[in-house]
mmCIF file of C-alpha atoms and ligand atoms in Angstrom:
data_model
loop_
_atom_site.group_PDB
_atom_site.id
_atom_site.type_symbol
_atom_site.label_atom_id
_atom_site.label_comp_id
_atom_site.label_asym_id
_atom_site.label_seq_id
_atom_site.Cartn_x
_atom_site.Cartn_y
_atom_site.Cartn_z
ATOM 1 C CA UNK A 1 9.824 11.174 -9.881
ATOM 2 C CA UNK A 2 11.417 12.920 -6.933
ATOM 3 C CA UNK A 3 9.400 14.715 -4.290
ATOM 4 C CA UNK A 4 11.181 16.071 -1.222
ATOM 5 C CA UNK A 5 7.848 15.984 0.652
ATOM 6 C CA UNK A 6 7.560 12.210 0.098
ATOM 7 C CA UNK A 7 11.011 11.705 1.646
ATOM 8 C CA UNK A 8 10.103 14.055 4.457
ATOM 9 C CA UNK A 9 6.678 12.568 5.257
ATOM 10 C CA UNK A 10 7.163 8.827 4.704
ATOM 11 C CA UNK A 11 9.520 6.719 6.826
ATOM 12 C CA UNK A 12 12.652 5.400 5.130
ATOM 13 C CA UNK A 13 12.263 2.005 3.438
ATOM 14 C CA UNK A 14 14.642 0.553 6.022
ATOM 15 C CA UNK A 15 12.260 1.394 8.900
ATOM 16 C CA UNK A 16 10.751 -1.931 10.051
ATOM 17 C CA UNK A 17 7.386 -0.416 10.942
ATOM 18 C CA UNK A 18 5.670 0.198 7.626
ATOM 19 C CA UNK A 19 3.072 2.934 7.102
ATOM 20 C CA UNK A 20 -0.550 2.029 6.543
ATOM 21 C CA UNK A 21 -2.420 3.410 3.559
ATOM 22 C CA UNK A 22 -5.918 3.046 2.187
ATOM 23 C CA UNK A 23 -5.810 1.481 -1.256
ATOM 24 C CA UNK A 24 -8.857 2.435 -3.330
ATOM 25 C CA UNK A 25 -9.728 0.516 -6.470
ATOM 26 C CA UNK A 26 -12.586 0.422 -8.962
ATOM 27 C CA UNK A 27 -13.911 -2.850 -10.331
ATOM 28 C CA UNK A 28 -14.459 -3.606 -14.002
ATOM 29 C CA UNK A 29 -18.126 -2.734 -13.483
ATOM 30 C CA UNK A 30 -17.287 0.626 -11.882
ATOM 31 C CA UNK A 31 -17.884 -0.305 -8.215
ATOM 32 C CA UNK A 32 -15.414 1.356 -5.799
ATOM 33 C CA UNK A 33 -13.722 -0.519 -2.973
ATOM 34 C CA UNK A 34 -11.113 0.396 -0.368
ATOM 35 C CA UNK A 35 -8.967 -1.364 2.242
ATOM 36 C CA UNK A 36 -5.847 -0.772 4.305
ATOM 37 C CA UNK A 37 -2.503 -2.142 3.116
ATOM 38 C CA UNK A 38 1.085 -1.555 4.141
ATOM 39 C CA UNK A 39 3.393 0.590 2.058
ATOM 40 C CA UNK A 40 6.277 -1.817 1.474
ATOM 41 C CA UNK A 41 8.624 0.788 0.048
ATOM 42 C CA UNK A 42 8.856 3.675 -2.387
ATOM 43 C CA UNK A 43 11.436 4.816 -4.919
ATOM 44 C CA UNK A 44 11.717 7.131 -7.910
ATOM 45 C CA UNK A 45 9.258 4.937 -9.878
ATOM 46 C CA UNK A 46 6.500 4.979 -7.287
ATOM 47 C CA UNK A 47 5.016 3.236 -4.264
ATOM 48 C CA UNK A 48 4.838 -0.532 -3.700
ATOM 49 C CA UNK A 49 2.413 -2.756 -1.860
ATOM 50 C CA UNK A 50 2.077 -6.531 -1.625
ATOM 51 C CA UNK A 51 -0.880 -8.816 -1.355
ATOM 52 C CA UNK A 52 -2.502 -12.116 -2.315
ATOM 53 C CA UNK A 53 -3.119 -12.740 -6.010
ATOM 54 C CA UNK A 54 -6.555 -14.254 -5.210
ATOM 55 C CA UNK A 55 -7.798 -11.093 -3.511
ATOM 56 C CA UNK A 56 -10.558 -8.766 -4.718
ATOM 57 C CA UNK A 57 -8.166 -5.845 -5.043
ATOM 58 C CA UNK A 58 -6.109 -7.821 -7.586
ATOM 59 C CA UNK A 59 -9.214 -8.606 -9.648
ATOM 60 C CA UNK A 60 -10.108 -4.900 -9.566
ATOM 61 C CA UNK A 61 -6.627 -3.850 -10.688
ATOM 62 C CA UNK A 62 -6.621 -6.433 -13.490
ATOM 63 C CA UNK A 63 -9.837 -4.872 -14.788
ATOM 64 C CA UNK A 64 -8.861 -1.263 -14.052
ATOM 65 C CA UNK A 65 -5.318 -0.294 -13.000
ATOM 66 C CA UNK A 66 -6.384 3.175 -11.782
ATOM 67 C CA UNK A 67 -5.933 3.319 -7.988
ATOM 68 C CA UNK A 68 -5.647 5.833 -5.175
ATOM 69 C CA UNK A 69 -3.562 5.595 -2.002
ATOM 70 C CA UNK A 70 -4.493 7.636 1.069
ATOM 71 C CA UNK A 71 -2.160 8.151 4.018
ATOM 72 C CA UNK A 72 -3.425 9.819 7.186
ATOM 73 C CA UNK A 73 -1.258 11.137 10.001
ATOM 74 C CA UNK A 74 -2.719 11.322 13.493
ATOM 75 C CA UNK A 75 -3.972 14.512 15.085
ATOM 76 C CA UNK A 76 -5.374 16.426 12.087
ATOM 77 C CA UNK A 77 -1.869 17.094 10.868
ATOM 78 C CA UNK A 78 -1.291 15.658 7.408
ATOM 79 C CA UNK A 79 -2.907 13.667 4.631
ATOM 80 C CA UNK A 80 -1.347 12.434 1.420
ATOM 81 C CA UNK A 81 -3.453 11.193 -1.498
ATOM 82 C CA UNK A 82 -1.729 9.567 -4.464
ATOM 83 C CA UNK A 83 -3.549 8.809 -7.690
ATOM 84 C CA UNK A 84 -1.827 6.498 -10.098
ATOM 85 C CA UNK A 85 -1.744 3.329 -12.129
ATOM 86 C CA UNK A 86 -0.837 -0.006 -10.608
ATOM 87 C CA UNK A 87 1.408 -2.445 -12.444
ATOM 88 C CA UNK A 88 3.038 -5.692 -11.355
ATOM 89 C CA UNK A 89 6.190 -5.111 -9.307
ATOM 90 C CA UNK A 90 9.396 -6.478 -10.868
ATOM 91 C CA UNK A 91 10.379 -10.019 -9.779
ATOM 92 C CA UNK A 92 13.483 -9.016 -7.735
ATOM 93 C CA UNK A 93 11.414 -6.490 -5.788
ATOM 94 C CA UNK A 94 8.803 -9.174 -5.102
ATOM 95 C CA UNK A 95 11.418 -11.495 -3.618
ATOM 96 C CA UNK A 96 13.078 -8.753 -1.555
ATOM 97 C CA UNK A 97 9.713 -7.565 -0.236
ATOM 98 C CA UNK A 98 8.837 -11.035 1.035
ATOM 99 C CA UNK A 99 12.241 -11.387 2.703
ATOM 100 C CA UNK A 100 11.711 -8.072 4.481
ATOM 101 C CA UNK A 101 8.326 -9.122 5.926
ATOM 102 C CA UNK A 102 8.187 -10.236 9.574
ATOM 103 C CA UNK A 103 7.856 -13.986 10.265
ATOM 104 C CA UNK A 104 4.216 -13.389 11.228
ATOM 105 C CA UNK A 105 3.421 -11.650 7.927
ATOM 106 C CA UNK A 106 5.279 -14.337 5.957
ATOM 107 C CA UNK A 107 3.164 -17.021 7.586
ATOM 108 C CA UNK A 108 0.057 -14.953 6.959
ATOM 109 C CA UNK A 109 0.918 -14.869 3.262
ATOM 110 C CA UNK A 110 1.068 -18.697 3.316
ATOM 111 C CA UNK A 111 -2.083 -19.325 5.339
ATOM 112 C CA UNK A 112 -4.252 -16.514 4.017
ATOM 113 C CA UNK A 113 -6.618 -18.786 2.087
ATOM 114 C CA UNK A 114 -10.403 -18.890 1.846
ATOM 115 C CA UNK A 115 -10.264 -22.464 3.219
ATOM 116 C CA UNK A 116 -8.265 -21.410 6.291
ATOM 117 C CA UNK A 117 -10.730 -18.574 6.990
ATOM 118 C CA UNK A 118 -13.628 -21.070 7.174
ATOM 119 C CA UNK A 119 -12.038 -23.127 9.999
ATOM 120 C CA UNK A 120 -13.126 -22.899 13.631
ATOM 121 C CA UNK A 121 -10.796 -20.951 15.932
ATOM 122 C CA UNK A 122 -9.247 -24.078 17.566
ATOM 123 C CA UNK A 123 -8.385 -25.493 14.175
ATOM 124 C CA UNK A 124 -6.952 -22.186 12.970
ATOM 125 C CA UNK A 125 -4.819 -21.936 16.105
ATOM 126 C CA UNK A 126 -3.495 -25.480 15.802
ATOM 127 C CA UNK A 127 -2.774 -25.275 12.065
ATOM 128 C CA UNK A 128 -1.062 -21.909 12.599
ATOM 129 C CA UNK A 129 1.106 -23.294 15.419
ATOM 130 C CA UNK A 130 2.041 -26.450 13.466
ATOM 131 C CA UNK A 131 2.941 -24.618 10.251
ATOM 132 C CA UNK A 132 6.598 -24.792 9.227
ATOM 133 C CA UNK A 133 7.407 -21.621 7.364
ATOM 134 C CA UNK A 134 9.123 -22.228 3.997
ATOM 135 C CA UNK A 135 11.969 -19.861 3.068
ATOM 136 C CA UNK A 136 10.326 -18.712 -0.138
ATOM 137 C CA UNK A 137 7.076 -16.845 -0.799
ATOM 138 C CA UNK A 138 3.916 -18.726 -1.763
ATOM 139 C CA UNK A 139 2.994 -18.493 -5.436
ATOM 140 C CA UNK A 140 0.025 -16.329 -4.420
ATOM 141 C CA UNK A 141 2.405 -13.573 -3.249
ATOM 142 C CA UNK A 142 2.079 -10.601 -5.597
ATOM 143 C CA UNK A 143 3.288 -7.009 -5.547
ATOM 144 C CA UNK A 144 2.286 -3.825 -7.285
ATOM 145 C CA UNK A 145 4.074 -0.622 -8.148
ATOM 146 C CA UNK A 146 1.789 2.402 -8.174
ATOM 147 C CA UNK A 147 3.179 4.952 -10.608
ATOM 148 C CA UNK A 148 1.753 8.295 -9.474
ATOM 149 C CA UNK A 149 -0.048 10.642 -11.802
ATOM 150 C CA UNK A 150 -1.054 13.045 -9.004
ATOM 151 C CA UNK A 151 0.127 13.608 -5.445
ATOM 152 C CA UNK A 152 -1.778 15.830 -3.020
ATOM 153 C CA UNK A 153 -0.129 16.805 0.245
ATOM 154 C CA UNK A 154 -2.633 18.221 2.758
ATOM 155 C CA UNK A 155 -1.360 20.074 5.788
ATOM 156 C CA UNK A 156 -3.341 21.573 8.622
ATOM 157 C CA UNK A 157 -2.427 24.838 10.232
ATOM 158 C CA UNK A 158 -3.728 25.854 13.663
ATOM 159 C CA UNK A 159 -3.321 29.535 12.839
ATOM 160 C CA UNK A 160 -4.461 29.529 9.219
ATOM 161 C CA UNK A 161 -6.576 27.495 6.820
ATOM 162 C CA UNK A 162 -5.391 24.056 5.855
ATOM 163 C CA UNK A 163 -3.844 23.942 2.398
ATOM 164 C CA UNK A 164 -2.996 21.316 -0.192
ATOM 165 C CA UNK A 165 0.107 21.254 -2.328
ATOM 166 C CA UNK A 166 -0.590 19.235 -5.435
ATOM 167 C CA UNK A 167 1.669 17.807 -8.134
ATOM 168 C CA UNK A 168 0.010 16.588 -11.338
ATOM 169 C CA UNK A 169 1.631 14.819 -14.250
ATOM 170 C CA UNK A 170 0.716 16.749 -17.419
ATOM 171 C CA UNK A 171 2.208 15.538 -20.694
ATOM 172 C CA UNK A 172 5.229 14.047 -18.931
ATOM 173 C CA UNK A 173 5.921 17.087 -16.724
ATOM 174 C CA UNK A 174 4.963 17.634 -13.105
ATOM 175 C CA UNK A 175 2.870 20.747 -12.538
ATOM 176 C CA UNK A 176 2.410 22.039 -8.986
ATOM 177 C CA UNK A 177 -0.374 24.108 -7.481
ATOM 178 C CA UNK A 178 -1.846 25.117 -4.127
ATOM 179 C CA UNK A 179 -5.456 24.256 -3.341
ATOM 180 C CA UNK A 180 -7.739 25.117 -0.428
ATOM 181 C CA UNK A 181 -8.061 22.423 2.230
HETATM 182 C C1 FMN B 1 -3.374 -2.289 9.352
HETATM 183 C C2 FMN B 1 -3.669 -3.253 8.223
HETATM 184 C C3 FMN B 1 -2.667 -3.558 7.311
HETATM 185 C C4 FMN B 1 -2.917 -4.436 6.259
HETATM 186 N N1 FMN B 1 -1.933 -4.688 5.355
HETATM 187 C C5 FMN B 1 -2.191 -5.480 4.284
HETATM 188 C C6 FMN B 1 -1.219 -5.652 3.264
HETATM 189 O O1 FMN B 1 -0.108 -5.088 3.283
HETATM 190 N N2 FMN B 1 -1.541 -6.463 2.230
HETATM 191 C C7 FMN B 1 -2.763 -7.090 2.141
HETATM 192 O O2 FMN B 1 -2.991 -7.818 1.179
HETATM 193 N N3 FMN B 1 -3.711 -6.928 3.079
HETATM 194 C C8 FMN B 1 -3.460 -6.125 4.140
HETATM 195 N N4 FMN B 1 -4.423 -5.925 5.095
HETATM 196 C C9 FMN B 1 -5.751 -6.586 4.911
HETATM 197 C C10 FMN B 1 -6.578 -5.764 3.897
HETATM 198 O O3 FMN B 1 -7.066 -4.580 4.534
HETATM 199 C C11 FMN B 1 -7.751 -6.537 3.292
HETATM 200 O O4 FMN B 1 -8.638 -6.965 4.312
HETATM 201 C C12 FMN B 1 -7.304 -7.764 2.500
HETATM 202 O O5 FMN B 1 -6.126 -7.508 1.769
HETATM 203 C C13 FMN B 1 -8.400 -8.208 1.547
HETATM 204 O O6 FMN B 1 -8.727 -7.113 0.710
HETATM 205 P P1 FMN B 1 -9.586 -7.253 -0.658
HETATM 206 O O7 FMN B 1 -10.581 -8.373 -0.456
HETATM 207 O O8 FMN B 1 -10.240 -5.927 -0.803
HETATM 208 O O9 FMN B 1 -8.627 -7.560 -1.755
HETATM 209 C C14 FMN B 1 -4.196 -5.055 6.138
HETATM 210 C C15 FMN B 1 -5.203 -4.723 7.052
HETATM 211 C C16 FMN B 1 -4.940 -3.842 8.078
HETATM 212 C C17 FMN B 1 -6.063 -3.495 9.038
#
């Protein structure tokens, strides 16, 4: 998979500030859900995000790997929607992704438990401050690769109608088309 527009629109993987995207999932009983996650990186296989294995999104993906990712740029300028299938990220990527996270996000991965969320603010502050961050990721750290099956690049135009450029995987080949906004 190689899309010049992806390289043009998304920041390089080396950029420390990671883009936000809405990850949409569908549960095993067909109920949709959505939340914001960070795009960790992307390559010719697809787009990667990382999360906690105990989270609802992971239960959804285990039941139904079909997901959508939505990126929005400020100021009515651009939107990118990616449909695809989520699979577990390879182990080396998982390790590298944790290493690339900021100290704050590493600690969040360690302390992001249901028990911690129940504590009063004072207790959360003191446990957070006292925590000694291990070098490695917690065993709840999990990553997913979203292999796209469709990418839709929406662009506004002040002097004309907005338009979408869409790439759909059909029988192993990418087919492109233009759609109205
Ligand atoms: C700007 C922003 C970035 C976020 N990035 C992540 C992320 O990269 N990974 C993650 O698991 N949760 C992230 N979250 C929290 C999720 O939105 C969500 O609340 C959490 O993962 C639990 O989701 P779930 O219960 O639907 O699984 C982020 C939230 C915000 C507002």
